[in-house]
XYZ file of C-alpha atoms in Angstrom:
190
model
C 64.712 28.837 -40.154
C 62.366 27.240 -37.702
C 58.949 26.029 -38.807
C 55.796 24.203 -37.749
C 53.483 22.628 -40.340
C 54.184 23.465 -43.933
C 52.585 23.012 -47.283
C 55.268 24.301 -49.608
C 55.153 25.769 -53.053
C 55.997 24.006 -56.279
C 59.613 24.171 -55.148
C 61.157 25.198 -51.849
C 64.826 25.619 -51.078
C 66.818 27.187 -48.246
C 67.501 30.921 -48.372
C 71.049 30.648 -47.022
C 73.941 31.781 -49.202
C 75.134 28.168 -49.400
C 72.163 25.996 -50.269
C 71.131 23.338 -47.756
C 73.893 24.269 -45.322
C 74.163 26.591 -42.374
C 77.255 28.667 -41.748
C 78.977 28.392 -38.385
C 77.590 31.847 -37.550
C 74.017 30.793 -38.425
C 74.406 27.729 -36.204
C 75.760 29.919 -33.381
C 72.795 32.265 -33.865
C 70.380 29.344 -33.291
C 69.249 28.633 -36.863
C 68.176 25.081 -37.660
C 68.233 23.616 -41.158
C 64.817 22.078 -41.910
C 65.669 20.532 -45.281
C 68.944 18.785 -46.074
C 68.573 19.017 -49.864
C 68.924 15.250 -50.296
C 65.855 13.475 -48.930
C 62.669 13.953 -46.918
C 64.401 13.386 -43.564
C 62.680 15.682 -41.048
C 59.441 15.804 -43.053
C 56.311 13.650 -43.224
C 52.822 13.910 -44.663
C 49.912 15.463 -42.816
C 48.142 12.719 -40.826
C 50.641 10.321 -42.439
C 48.475 10.220 -45.563
C 49.613 8.295 -48.618
C 51.514 10.566 -50.986
C 53.091 10.457 -54.428
C 53.336 14.200 -54.981
C 56.437 15.271 -53.031
C 59.983 14.570 -54.137
C 63.488 16.000 -53.866
C 64.795 17.317 -57.186
C 68.152 19.071 -57.596
C 68.298 19.996 -53.900
C 64.702 21.272 -53.731
C 61.454 20.055 -52.236
C 59.243 19.723 -55.303
C 55.530 19.079 -55.588
C 54.509 17.267 -58.751
C 51.567 18.714 -60.725
C 48.042 17.315 -60.346
C 48.354 15.695 -63.761
C 51.196 13.475 -62.489
C 50.533 12.934 -58.768
C 47.282 11.259 -57.803
C 47.868 10.767 -54.048
C 48.327 14.314 -52.813
C 49.168 15.185 -49.229
C 50.536 18.246 -47.485
C 53.905 17.880 -45.789
C 55.049 19.078 -42.389
C 58.163 19.050 -40.309
C 58.539 16.168 -37.895
C 59.542 18.625 -35.153
C 57.096 21.244 -33.884
C 57.835 24.884 -33.149
C 55.744 27.516 -31.385
C 57.903 30.632 -31.810
C 60.059 30.731 -34.916
C 61.654 32.734 -37.700
C 61.267 30.700 -40.893
C 63.093 31.804 -44.038
C 62.393 29.914 -47.271
C 62.943 30.396 -50.981
C 60.056 29.494 -53.254
C 58.995 29.586 -56.844
C 55.749 28.502 -58.391
C 54.682 27.363 -61.844
C 52.308 29.549 -63.880
C 48.651 29.310 -62.713
C 49.595 27.320 -59.568
C 48.538 27.773 -55.942
C 50.230 26.697 -52.718
C 51.268 28.074 -49.352
C 52.923 27.530 -46.000
C 50.508 26.664 -43.193
C 51.871 27.046 -39.681
C 50.827 26.304 -36.105
C 48.320 23.783 -37.421
C 47.138 20.679 -35.635
C 46.193 17.334 -37.174
C 42.750 17.015 -35.601
C 40.836 17.778 -38.819
C 41.019 16.482 -42.392
C 42.994 19.506 -43.649
C 45.721 21.620 -41.977
C 44.188 24.921 -43.125
C 41.265 24.298 -40.759
C 43.524 25.001 -37.761
C 46.509 27.036 -38.998
C 47.059 30.362 -40.741
C 48.645 30.279 -44.198
C 51.355 32.294 -45.893
C 49.889 32.289 -49.404
C 52.038 31.318 -52.415
C 50.254 31.665 -55.757
C 50.558 32.981 -59.297
C 48.929 36.331 -58.437
C 48.297 37.327 -62.057
C 47.891 34.000 -63.853
C 45.782 31.972 -61.435
C 42.614 31.044 -63.378
C 40.112 32.065 -60.665
C 39.549 35.628 -59.461
C 41.605 36.366 -56.343
C 40.817 38.795 -53.555
C 43.720 40.792 -52.073
C 43.740 38.398 -49.087
C 44.397 35.476 -51.447
C 47.593 36.736 -53.109
C 51.200 35.799 -52.352
C 52.438 36.856 -48.930
C 48.919 37.335 -47.542
C 47.600 35.557 -44.461
C 45.188 33.589 -46.643
C 41.643 34.997 -46.615
C 42.395 37.105 -43.527
C 45.100 39.750 -44.006
C 46.017 41.203 -47.413
C 49.520 41.786 -48.684
C 49.926 45.166 -50.420
C 49.467 45.422 -54.187
C 52.933 46.972 -54.539
C 54.762 44.109 -52.793
C 58.112 43.040 -54.271
C 57.382 39.743 -56.044
C 59.070 37.887 -58.853
C 56.937 36.174 -61.523
C 56.189 32.438 -61.733
C 59.287 30.380 -62.453
C 61.564 32.820 -60.596
C 62.700 32.574 -56.976
C 61.209 34.613 -54.135
C 62.244 34.656 -50.484
C 59.497 34.253 -47.903
C 59.796 34.726 -44.183
C 57.363 34.041 -41.355
C 58.124 35.417 -37.899
C 55.938 34.021 -35.109
C 56.485 35.292 -31.579
C 53.576 34.478 -29.286
C 50.475 35.917 -30.935
C 52.491 38.379 -33.044
C 52.941 37.212 -36.650
C 54.799 38.801 -39.564
C 54.927 37.753 -43.229
C 57.864 38.988 -45.307
C 58.375 38.782 -49.069
C 61.741 39.486 -50.687
C 62.948 41.495 -47.693
C 59.760 43.556 -47.200
C 57.238 43.056 -44.403
C 53.909 42.570 -46.217
C 51.600 41.394 -43.391
C 51.582 41.865 -39.620
C 48.878 40.726 -37.244
C 48.063 39.465 -33.782
C 46.350 36.092 -33.320
C 43.125 36.528 -31.300
C 43.035 40.299 -31.946
C 39.778 41.983 -32.987
C 40.589 41.765 -36.713
C 41.715 38.121 -36.317
C 38.453 37.176 -34.614
C 36.389 39.078 -37.193
């Protein structure tokens, strides 16, 4: 997949049939591997902040829990992309909250101040009350994913996909389109 800025879930791995590798056909089709499964090459922290929360474990990007990591920072790809089709596998621990923020800039303290977010969260076990626009697959606090979306529970893998083509954005969850919107449209501005 291709991606801009990303704050990943508890764990994030490639969705390809062979983990952390692209087939010759995928390469010919223009796919780019964003994570090599071995180290953080191609990734850095937002605003180059100090970080002890991200690590590579068993071929996955893994974010340590708050109880272990004290210097938290979002991560992003070192390359930037405007139009992209990002496919990623994710799973989250019970009660946790994360997401993938894209098309963000680094002009403010947090990436969510400039970029939309594909929400990744424990929809049922998160301790605070969630609105429909704050559940997995939603464009966080803007566009709701349907209640009947195909989602696996915490601790199990899900496949996310973000398609960004100009102002047209799609969020997919486990093969189903769950959100579609246009940046700068009437509902976006509202």
